[in-house]
Short mmCIF file of C-alpha atoms and ligand atoms in Angstrom, two decimals:
data_model
loop_
_atom_site.label_atom_id
_atom_site.label_comp_id
_atom_site.label_asym_id
_atom_site.label_seq_id
_atom_site.Cartn_x
_atom_site.Cartn_y
_atom_site.Cartn_z
CA MET C 1 -16.63 -18.76 -14.31
CA LYS C 2 -15.89 -22.25 -13.11
CA ALA C 3 -12.33 -21.89 -11.89
CA ALA C 4 -10.02 -19.00 -11.18
CA HIS C 5 -6.88 -21.14 -10.98
CA PRO C 6 -4.94 -20.48 -14.18
CA HIS C 7 -3.27 -23.91 -14.36
CA LEU C 8 -6.09 -26.41 -14.50
CA PRO C 9 -8.13 -24.84 -17.33
CA ALA C 10 -5.00 -24.68 -19.44
CA GLN C 11 -4.51 -28.38 -18.91
CA THR C 12 -8.05 -28.88 -20.12
CA ILE C 13 -7.45 -27.01 -23.36
CA ALA C 14 -4.20 -28.95 -23.83
CA SER C 15 -5.94 -32.30 -23.47
CA LEU C 16 -8.85 -31.14 -25.65
CA TRP C 17 -6.30 -30.14 -28.29
CA GLN C 18 -4.62 -33.53 -28.05
CA ALA C 19 -7.94 -35.28 -28.63
CA HIS C 20 -9.58 -33.01 -31.21
CA HIS C 21 -7.03 -31.03 -33.24
CA PHE C 22 -7.11 -31.37 -37.02
CA SER C 23 -4.40 -34.01 -37.53
CA ASP C 24 -4.42 -33.48 -41.33
CA LEU C 25 -2.91 -30.04 -40.72
CA ASN C 26 0.31 -31.53 -39.31
CA LYS C 27 2.34 -30.48 -42.36
CA PRO C 28 5.42 -28.39 -43.08
CA HIS C 29 3.27 -25.90 -44.99
CA LEU C 30 -0.44 -25.12 -45.47
CA ARG C 31 -2.02 -24.15 -48.78
CA PRO C 32 -5.65 -23.17 -49.46
CA ASP C 33 -6.57 -26.75 -50.41
CA ASP C 34 -5.21 -28.03 -47.09
CA ILE C 35 -7.59 -25.96 -44.99
CA ARG C 36 -10.65 -26.11 -47.25
CA PRO C 37 -12.11 -29.34 -45.73
CA VAL C 38 -11.54 -27.96 -42.24
CA LEU C 39 -13.28 -24.69 -43.11
CA GLU C 40 -16.19 -26.72 -44.51
CA LYS C 41 -16.43 -28.76 -41.33
CA LEU C 42 -16.34 -25.69 -39.07
CA GLY C 43 -18.88 -23.94 -41.31
CA GLU C 44 -21.36 -26.74 -40.60
CA TYR C 45 -21.60 -25.80 -36.92
CA ALA C 46 -24.74 -23.77 -36.37
CA ASP C 47 -22.85 -21.47 -33.99
CA ILE C 48 -20.21 -20.55 -36.55
CA ASP C 49 -20.95 -18.05 -39.27
CA LYS C 50 -18.59 -18.65 -42.20
CA ARG C 51 -18.54 -16.16 -45.01
CA VAL C 52 -16.36 -15.00 -47.86
CA ILE C 53 -15.32 -11.44 -47.02
CA GLY C 54 -13.15 -10.76 -50.06
CA HIS C 55 -10.73 -12.15 -52.58
CA SER C 56 -6.99 -12.29 -53.12
CA CYS C 57 -5.24 -10.87 -56.19
CA THR C 58 -5.92 -14.05 -58.15
CA GLY C 59 -9.52 -14.32 -56.96
CA ARG C 60 -9.05 -16.87 -54.19
CA PRO C 61 -11.75 -16.45 -51.54
CA ILE C 62 -10.73 -15.08 -48.15
CA GLU C 63 -13.06 -16.35 -45.47
CA ARG C 64 -13.99 -15.24 -42.00
CA LEU C 65 -15.39 -17.45 -39.26
CA THR C 66 -17.44 -15.78 -36.57
CA LEU C 67 -18.51 -17.22 -33.26
CA GLY C 68 -20.48 -15.48 -30.52
CA HIS C 69 -22.51 -12.27 -30.62
CA GLY C 70 -21.34 -10.29 -27.61
CA PRO C 71 -20.20 -6.67 -27.39
CA MET C 72 -16.50 -7.51 -26.79
CA VAL C 73 -15.07 -7.93 -30.30
CA VAL C 74 -11.99 -10.05 -30.95
CA LEU C 75 -10.43 -10.19 -34.42
CA ALA C 76 -7.64 -12.63 -35.31
CA TRP C 77 -5.99 -13.18 -38.68
CA THR C 78 -3.26 -15.59 -39.77
CA GLN C 79 -0.85 -16.22 -42.63
CA MET C 80 -0.79 -12.66 -43.97
CA HIS C 81 2.70 -13.86 -44.78
CA GLY C 82 1.98 -16.82 -47.04
CA ASP C 83 4.88 -18.90 -45.78
CA GLU C 84 3.87 -18.63 -42.09
CA PRO C 85 1.18 -21.29 -41.58
CA THR C 86 1.47 -22.36 -37.94
CA ALA C 87 -1.28 -20.17 -36.49
CA THR C 88 -3.67 -21.05 -39.31
CA ALA C 89 -3.86 -24.59 -37.97
CA ALA C 90 -4.05 -23.20 -34.42
CA VAL C 91 -7.04 -20.89 -34.92
CA LEU C 92 -8.96 -23.65 -36.70
CA ASP C 93 -8.14 -26.03 -33.83
CA TRP C 94 -9.25 -23.37 -31.35
CA LEU C 95 -12.66 -23.00 -33.00
CA GLU C 96 -13.06 -26.77 -32.97
CA MET C 97 -12.13 -26.87 -29.25
CA LEU C 98 -14.72 -24.19 -28.52
CA MET C 99 -17.34 -26.21 -30.42
CA VAL C 100 -16.42 -29.39 -28.54
CA ASN C 101 -16.79 -27.38 -25.34
CA ASN C 102 -20.38 -26.54 -26.27
CA THR C 103 -21.24 -30.09 -25.28
CA SER C 104 -18.48 -31.02 -22.83
CA ASN C 105 -18.37 -27.64 -21.05
CA GLU C 106 -14.87 -28.26 -19.69
CA LEU C 107 -13.23 -24.93 -20.40
CA ALA C 108 -13.10 -22.14 -17.87
CA LEU C 109 -15.60 -19.99 -19.71
CA PRO C 110 -18.86 -18.60 -18.41
CA ASP C 111 -21.88 -20.54 -19.72
CA HIS C 112 -23.20 -17.48 -21.52
CA TRP C 113 -19.87 -16.44 -23.01
CA HIS C 114 -21.34 -16.37 -26.55
CA SER C 115 -23.34 -13.34 -25.48
CA LEU C 116 -20.27 -11.61 -24.02
CA VAL C 117 -17.84 -11.79 -26.90
CA THR C 118 -17.75 -12.03 -30.69
CA LEU C 119 -14.77 -13.88 -32.15
CA HIS C 120 -13.90 -13.12 -35.76
CA ILE C 121 -11.19 -15.32 -37.26
CA ILE C 122 -9.64 -14.81 -40.70
CA PRO C 123 -7.45 -17.83 -41.41
CA MET C 124 -4.97 -17.44 -44.27
CA LEU C 125 -5.33 -13.79 -45.23
CA ASN C 126 -2.79 -14.29 -48.04
CA PRO C 127 -3.94 -17.44 -49.89
CA ASP C 128 -1.88 -16.66 -53.01
CA GLY C 129 1.30 -16.40 -50.96
CA ALA C 130 0.30 -19.58 -49.13
CA GLN C 131 -0.12 -21.34 -52.47
CA ARG C 132 3.30 -20.18 -53.69
CA MET C 133 4.84 -20.51 -50.22
CA THR C 134 6.04 -16.91 -50.31
CA ARG C 135 5.93 -14.20 -47.67
CA VAL C 136 4.53 -11.72 -50.18
CA ASN C 137 1.26 -11.74 -52.11
CA GLU C 138 0.79 -12.19 -55.87
CA GLN C 139 1.85 -8.55 -56.49
CA GLY C 140 5.07 -9.22 -54.59
CA ILE C 141 3.84 -6.88 -51.85
CA ASP C 142 4.54 -7.68 -48.21
CA ILE C 143 0.99 -7.18 -46.93
CA ASN C 144 2.33 -6.35 -43.50
CA ARG C 145 4.13 -3.31 -44.92
CA ASP C 146 1.03 -2.13 -46.78
CA ALA C 147 -1.05 -0.86 -43.87
CA ARG C 148 -0.71 2.77 -45.02
CA GLN C 149 -0.76 2.51 -48.82
CA LEU C 150 -3.32 -0.33 -48.97
CA GLN C 151 -2.36 -1.33 -52.49
CA SER C 152 -2.85 -5.07 -51.93
CA PRO C 153 -6.44 -6.39 -52.00
CA GLU C 154 -5.63 -8.46 -48.92
CA GLY C 155 -4.33 -5.47 -46.95
CA LYS C 156 -7.28 -3.36 -48.07
CA LEU C 157 -9.61 -6.12 -46.90
CA LEU C 158 -7.98 -6.39 -43.48
CA TRP C 159 -8.18 -2.65 -42.95
CA GLN C 160 -11.86 -2.66 -44.00
CA GLN C 161 -12.52 -5.42 -41.49
CA VAL C 162 -10.86 -3.39 -38.75
CA LEU C 163 -12.92 -0.31 -39.59
CA GLU C 164 -16.13 -2.32 -39.84
CA LEU C 165 -15.72 -4.61 -36.82
CA LYS C 166 -13.90 -2.14 -34.54
CA PRO C 167 -12.14 -4.89 -32.58
CA ASP C 168 -11.40 -4.42 -28.90
CA ILE C 169 -8.74 -7.11 -29.14
CA ALA C 170 -6.75 -7.90 -32.30
CA PHE C 171 -4.51 -10.96 -32.73
CA ASN C 172 -1.89 -10.67 -35.48
CA LEU C 173 -0.54 -14.19 -35.94
CA HIS C 174 2.79 -14.95 -37.60
CA ASP C 175 5.77 -17.31 -37.75
CA GLN C 176 9.31 -16.19 -37.05
CA ASN C 177 12.53 -17.74 -38.27
CA PRO C 178 13.86 -20.59 -36.13
CA TYR C 179 16.92 -18.69 -34.94
CA TYR C 180 15.32 -16.43 -32.33
CA THR C 181 16.08 -17.37 -28.74
CA ALA C 182 14.24 -16.59 -25.51
CA GLY C 183 16.73 -14.20 -23.93
CA ASN C 184 20.46 -14.83 -24.24
CA THR C 185 20.09 -18.59 -24.00
CA ALA C 186 20.37 -21.52 -26.37
CA TYR C 187 16.59 -22.07 -26.18
CA PRO C 188 14.63 -21.26 -29.31
CA ALA C 189 11.75 -18.83 -28.76
CA THR C 190 8.85 -21.14 -29.62
CA ILE C 191 6.40 -18.34 -28.93
CA ALA C 192 7.13 -14.61 -28.96
CA PHE C 193 4.64 -11.95 -27.94
CA LEU C 194 4.38 -8.26 -28.64
CA ALA C 195 1.93 -5.51 -27.80
CA PRO C 196 2.99 -3.25 -30.69
CA ALA C 197 3.53 0.46 -30.26
CA PHE C 198 1.20 2.85 -32.08
CA HIS C 199 3.63 5.78 -32.06
CA PRO C 200 7.45 6.11 -32.19
CA ASP C 201 7.49 7.19 -28.53
CA LYS C 202 6.02 3.77 -27.58
CA HIS C 203 3.44 5.36 -25.29
CA VAL C 204 1.35 2.85 -23.32
CA ASP C 205 -2.31 3.86 -23.36
CA ALA C 206 -5.12 1.84 -21.77
CA PRO C 207 -5.68 -0.55 -24.70
CA ARG C 208 -1.96 -1.21 -25.01
CA LEU C 209 -1.72 -1.80 -21.28
CA ARG C 210 -4.51 -4.35 -21.58
CA ALA C 211 -2.65 -6.04 -24.46
CA LYS C 212 0.46 -6.29 -22.28
CA GLN C 213 -1.57 -7.62 -19.37
CA LEU C 214 -3.19 -10.25 -21.60
CA ILE C 215 0.26 -11.22 -22.88
CA ALA C 216 1.49 -11.59 -19.29
CA CYS C 217 -1.47 -13.93 -18.65
CA MET C 218 -0.74 -15.97 -21.78
CA ALA C 219 2.98 -16.19 -21.00
CA ASP C 220 2.15 -17.34 -17.48
CA THR C 221 -0.04 -20.13 -18.77
CA LEU C 222 2.42 -21.20 -21.47
CA SER C 223 5.28 -21.26 -19.01
CA HIS C 224 3.85 -24.50 -17.61
CA TRP C 225 4.83 -26.14 -20.91
CA LEU C 226 7.57 -23.88 -22.19
CA PRO C 227 9.41 -22.39 -19.23
CA CYS C 228 12.44 -21.36 -21.29
CA HIS C 229 10.98 -20.83 -24.75
CA ILE C 230 8.92 -17.62 -24.58
CA GLY C 231 10.22 -14.31 -25.87
CA ARG C 232 9.09 -10.70 -25.94
CA TYR C 233 9.35 -9.23 -29.42
CA ASP C 234 11.07 -5.89 -30.05
CA ASP C 235 8.53 -3.05 -29.89
CA THR C 236 10.19 -0.53 -32.19
CA TYR C 237 7.38 1.31 -33.94
CA SER C 238 6.80 0.07 -37.48
CA LEU C 239 4.97 2.76 -39.45
CA ARG C 240 3.85 0.53 -42.33
CA SER C 241 2.78 -2.56 -40.37
CA PHE C 242 -0.76 -3.59 -39.55
CA GLY C 243 -0.24 -4.40 -35.88
CA ASP C 244 1.08 -0.92 -35.14
CA ASN C 245 -1.64 0.79 -37.16
CA ILE C 246 -4.42 -1.31 -35.66
CA ALA C 247 -3.05 -0.55 -32.19
CA GLY C 248 -3.51 3.09 -33.23
CA THR C 249 -7.27 2.51 -33.61
CA GLY C 250 -7.53 1.75 -29.89
CA ALA C 251 -7.60 -2.04 -30.23
CA SER C 252 -5.55 -4.01 -27.70
CA THR C 253 -3.29 -5.53 -30.33
CA ILE C 254 -1.26 -8.66 -29.76
CA LEU C 255 1.34 -10.14 -32.08
CA ILE C 256 2.12 -13.81 -31.59
CA GLU C 257 5.09 -15.23 -33.45
CA SER C 258 5.34 -19.00 -33.69
CA GLY C 259 8.89 -20.28 -33.62
CA ALA C 260 10.98 -23.40 -33.48
CA TYR C 261 11.17 -26.11 -30.88
CA PRO C 262 13.83 -28.86 -30.94
CA ASN C 263 12.90 -31.83 -33.13
CA ASP C 264 9.60 -30.27 -34.17
CA PRO C 265 9.93 -29.50 -37.90
CA HIS C 266 6.20 -28.86 -38.45
CA ARG C 267 5.99 -26.54 -35.44
CA GLN C 268 3.29 -28.54 -33.74
CA VAL C 269 4.48 -27.36 -30.34
CA ALA C 270 3.98 -23.74 -31.36
CA ARG C 271 0.62 -24.64 -32.90
CA LYS C 272 -0.63 -26.17 -29.68
CA MET C 273 0.80 -23.27 -27.65
CA ASN C 274 -1.08 -20.79 -29.85
CA VAL C 275 -4.34 -22.57 -29.04
CA ILE C 276 -3.56 -22.52 -25.32
CA ALA C 277 -2.49 -18.87 -25.51
CA LEU C 278 -5.64 -17.77 -27.35
CA GLN C 279 -7.86 -19.69 -24.99
CA SER C 280 -6.11 -18.34 -21.92
CA ALA C 281 -6.43 -14.80 -23.31
CA LEU C 282 -10.16 -15.33 -23.76
CA GLU C 283 -10.46 -16.68 -20.22
CA ALA C 284 -8.38 -13.82 -18.82
CA LEU C 285 -10.49 -11.31 -20.73
CA LEU C 286 -13.87 -12.70 -19.70
CA GLY C 287 -12.79 -13.31 -16.11
CA ASN C 288 -10.99 -9.95 -15.86
CA LEU C 289 -7.91 -11.90 -14.73
CA PHE C 290 -5.69 -9.67 -16.86
CA GLN C 291 -6.22 -6.80 -14.44
CA GLN C 292 -4.05 -8.62 -11.91
CA LYS C 293 -1.06 -8.23 -14.21
CA SER C 294 1.31 -5.28 -14.33
CA LEU C 295 3.67 -3.89 -16.94
CA ALA C 296 6.48 -5.52 -14.96
CA ASP C 297 4.89 -8.91 -15.62
CA TYR C 298 5.10 -8.16 -19.33
CA TYR C 299 8.69 -6.93 -19.19
CA ARG C 300 9.70 -9.97 -17.18
CA ILE C 301 9.35 -12.03 -20.36
CA PRO C 302 12.88 -12.32 -21.78
CA ASP C 303 13.77 -10.61 -25.05
CA ASN C 304 13.16 -12.42 -28.31
CA VAL C 305 16.80 -12.40 -29.43
CA GLU C 306 17.43 -12.38 -33.18
CA ASP C 307 20.12 -14.74 -34.51
CA GLY C 308 20.62 -16.31 -31.09
CA LEU C 309 20.70 -19.68 -32.82
CA VAL C 310 22.09 -21.07 -36.03
CA ASP C 311 21.53 -24.44 -37.65
CA ILE C 312 25.15 -25.56 -37.33
CA LYS C 313 27.93 -23.94 -35.38
CA PHE C 314 31.51 -24.99 -36.04
CA SER C 315 33.68 -23.64 -33.28
CA GLN C 316 37.35 -22.74 -33.46
CA VAL C 317 37.93 -23.24 -37.16
CA ARG C 318 41.50 -22.48 -38.16
CA GLN C 319 42.05 -20.84 -41.54
CA GLN C 320 44.71 -18.98 -43.44
CA LEU C 321 44.39 -15.83 -45.53
CA GLY C 322 47.61 -14.98 -47.30
CA SER C 323 50.27 -15.70 -44.71
CA THR C 324 48.01 -14.98 -41.73
CA ASP C 325 46.54 -17.71 -39.56
CA TYR C 326 43.32 -17.02 -37.74
CA ILE C 327 40.71 -18.90 -35.73
CA ALA C 328 37.02 -18.17 -36.09
CA ASP C 329 33.70 -19.81 -35.35
CA ILE C 330 31.62 -20.48 -38.44
CA SER C 331 27.85 -20.68 -38.50
CA VAL C 332 25.80 -22.31 -41.21
CA ASN C 333 22.08 -21.94 -41.80
CA ILE C 334 19.96 -24.08 -44.08
CA ASP C 335 17.24 -22.33 -46.07
CA LYS C 336 13.80 -23.69 -46.92
CA ALA C 337 15.11 -25.04 -50.22
CA GLY C 338 17.77 -27.03 -48.33
CA ARG C 339 20.77 -24.89 -49.31
CA ALA C 340 23.32 -24.59 -46.51
CA SER C 341 25.34 -21.40 -46.53
CA ILE C 342 27.70 -19.58 -44.23
CA ARG C 343 25.88 -17.07 -42.03
CA HIS C 344 28.54 -15.65 -39.71
CA ILE C 345 32.29 -15.86 -39.24
CA GLY C 346 34.10 -14.76 -36.09
CA ASP C 347 33.51 -14.89 -32.37
CA LEU C 348 30.13 -16.60 -32.10
CA SER C 349 30.32 -17.26 -28.38
CA ALA C 350 26.91 -15.57 -27.96
CA GLN C 351 25.27 -17.97 -30.40
CA ALA C 352 24.27 -21.58 -30.07
CA GLY C 353 23.80 -24.13 -32.83
CA PHE C 354 20.95 -26.58 -33.12
CA THR C 355 23.97 -28.74 -34.02
CA GLN C 356 27.38 -27.86 -32.59
CA ILE C 357 30.64 -29.20 -33.95
CA SER C 358 34.04 -28.53 -32.48
CA ALA C 359 36.66 -27.92 -35.12
CA TYR C 360 39.42 -27.57 -32.53
CA HIS C 361 42.85 -28.57 -33.90
CA THR C 362 41.63 -28.76 -37.48
CA SER C 363 42.16 -26.34 -40.33
CA VAL C 364 40.09 -25.55 -43.36
CA ASN C 365 41.90 -26.18 -46.63
CA PRO C 366 41.89 -23.30 -49.08
CA LEU C 367 38.75 -23.81 -51.17
CA LYS C 368 39.73 -25.55 -54.36
CA GLY C 369 37.58 -26.59 -57.32
CA ILE C 370 38.27 -29.27 -59.89
CA THR C 371 37.48 -28.43 -63.50
CA LEU C 372 35.20 -30.81 -65.33
CA ASP C 373 36.81 -31.48 -68.71
CA GLY C 374 34.44 -34.28 -69.64
CA PRO C 375 31.66 -36.44 -68.21
CA LEU C 376 32.34 -37.62 -64.66
CA VAL C 377 30.51 -40.42 -62.86
CA LEU C 378 30.94 -39.54 -59.22
CA ASP C 379 30.59 -42.47 -56.86
CA GLU C 380 31.32 -42.16 -53.17
CA LYS C 381 34.85 -43.60 -53.45
CA ARG C 382 35.84 -41.24 -56.26
CA TYR C 383 34.25 -38.25 -54.49
CA LYS C 384 36.04 -38.94 -51.21
CA ALA C 385 39.33 -39.36 -53.05
CA LEU C 386 38.87 -35.88 -54.59
CA LEU C 387 37.92 -34.43 -51.21
CA ARG C 388 41.07 -35.94 -49.65
CA GLU C 389 43.05 -34.14 -52.35
CA GLY C 390 41.38 -30.93 -51.17
CA PHE C 391 38.87 -30.42 -53.99
CA CYS C 392 35.56 -29.37 -52.45
CA TYR C 393 33.63 -28.24 -55.54
CA PHE C 394 33.38 -28.75 -59.29
CA VAL C 395 33.77 -26.13 -62.01
CA GLY C 396 32.06 -26.44 -65.36
CA ASP C 397 28.85 -27.67 -66.93
CA ALA C 398 26.81 -29.40 -64.23
CA LYS C 399 25.38 -31.72 -66.89
CA LEU C 400 28.80 -33.40 -67.13
CA LEU C 401 28.53 -34.51 -63.52
CA ASP C 402 26.63 -37.67 -62.72
CA ASN C 403 26.53 -37.67 -58.91
CA GLN C 404 25.88 -41.22 -57.69
CA SER C 405 27.67 -40.75 -54.36
CA GLY C 406 24.58 -40.05 -52.29
CA LEU C 407 26.42 -36.97 -50.98
CA PRO C 408 25.72 -33.34 -51.82
CA CYS C 409 28.05 -31.73 -54.34
CA LEU C 410 28.55 -28.19 -55.53
CA CYS C 411 29.09 -27.41 -59.19
CA VAL C 412 29.65 -23.83 -60.31
CA ALA C 413 30.23 -22.27 -63.74
CA ALA C 414 33.42 -20.43 -62.78
CA PRO C 415 35.96 -20.86 -59.95
CA LEU C 416 34.97 -19.14 -56.68
CA SER C 417 36.50 -15.70 -56.19
CA TYR C 418 37.64 -16.55 -52.65
CA THR C 419 39.71 -19.38 -51.20
CA ASN C 420 38.73 -18.93 -47.55
CA LEU C 421 35.26 -19.41 -46.06
CA PHE C 422 33.09 -16.40 -46.70
CA VAL C 423 29.70 -15.13 -45.52
CA GLY C 424 26.98 -16.20 -47.93
CA ALA C 425 29.10 -18.93 -49.53
CA ASP C 426 27.81 -22.46 -49.97
CA ALA C 427 28.82 -24.62 -47.02
CA TYR C 428 31.37 -26.88 -48.75
CA TRP C 429 34.89 -27.31 -47.44
CA VAL C 430 37.53 -29.83 -46.37
CA MET C 431 39.15 -29.91 -42.94
CA THR C 432 42.56 -31.33 -42.18
CA ASP C 433 44.61 -32.05 -39.09
CA ASN C 434 48.24 -33.08 -38.71
CA GLU C 435 47.55 -36.41 -40.36
CA GLY C 436 45.78 -35.00 -43.42
CA ALA C 437 42.21 -34.63 -44.61
CA LYS C 438 39.94 -35.45 -41.71
CA ARG C 439 36.41 -34.59 -42.79
CA ALA C 440 34.47 -32.73 -45.41
CA VAL C 441 31.55 -30.40 -44.92
CA LEU C 442 29.14 -30.86 -47.83
CA ASN C 443 26.13 -28.55 -47.86
CA GLY C 444 26.52 -28.37 -44.07
CA LEU C 445 26.70 -32.16 -43.67
CA THR C 446 29.89 -33.39 -41.97
CA VAL C 447 31.36 -36.42 -43.73
CA PRO C 448 34.38 -38.30 -42.30
CA LEU C 449 37.14 -38.90 -44.84
ZN1 LIG B 1 5.02 -12.70 -40.61
#
């Protein structure tokens, strides 16, 4: 061990990451073809054993990279949910960092660490889902709810690996939606940790204690970069999930969820933090630093709060239903396809928006559609004129509408069944004040009128 101080080695891994990470993996999503060249490169290192351990439903190879030959066995897998790619880039970066360290020897690892630990990494366990950008596999099965039935080839493979390798430490690496916050704050949880329960009573046995201690070490290290962005995931026992079942085999199991960070659409902050977290866990494990941590250190990490954030929060929106006036906050989220829809209506004082808009002193017009009775060329001037008249969507055959306005528009086959804003509805409306139409919200985008 070169240094016991937890800060400096973490800075080393951060600067190594900066210099050596796979820059081609800075993408909104990763498919099998994206990681293939990286797998080839890593497979060329003499120290890394790369092998195909099985195949997905459609026959795509699932590979495992192994480094080291020691008795302490670490198993990590990523992207079992095909649309959660952040940790895939991170584990590949981590292996590259460890290879760079073979010559530079900068990390706080014992010189003979290869003989102390065996690292098994399975990047992209669900290549079919990754290809389609879906959570589920080709059968439509959520692999992470298949730990008992084992009906998916990918789930079966993971369980076989667990039985064969008997990991001491297991890293289950995922992405979470961008709306989790670290505690009741407006800060997105960029990283969330969990040592999953292996029984409904959430008993903490020795391996689970070690998982919590390792998490406390990782959170400590990450807090140098992300003091307000680390959450502790809910530990309700999940009967069908892999993490909980693997924890039941006696492995110290650690879930890491990558999340959002402001102005970081490709989650590169979370990617880098995963590398630092994994490396600091390895250092803590090999240096026995984790034993200095207590359960209290784990529980000190703030809760990973679901729905703490929304994409856009409009506060104090005045509306009318029948003859009743009411004021409510409105939140809007934008899905991966770019559709903005209303998520919540009411008192949203406990939520923050990545974008916040005050609607104070403005009212939402009753939602009103204009029927297309023939072809309509919609330029910006014509569109804004319609919006000022209170029309916020079109009714009829979308082919009749030639939208040249550069603004989003909504065209539906039949008039909407509601005239007030409603949960799940597309985010299109017009807001007025005493002087008339003030602005339109078009697929979440605020447009002055
Ligand atoms: Zn997931």
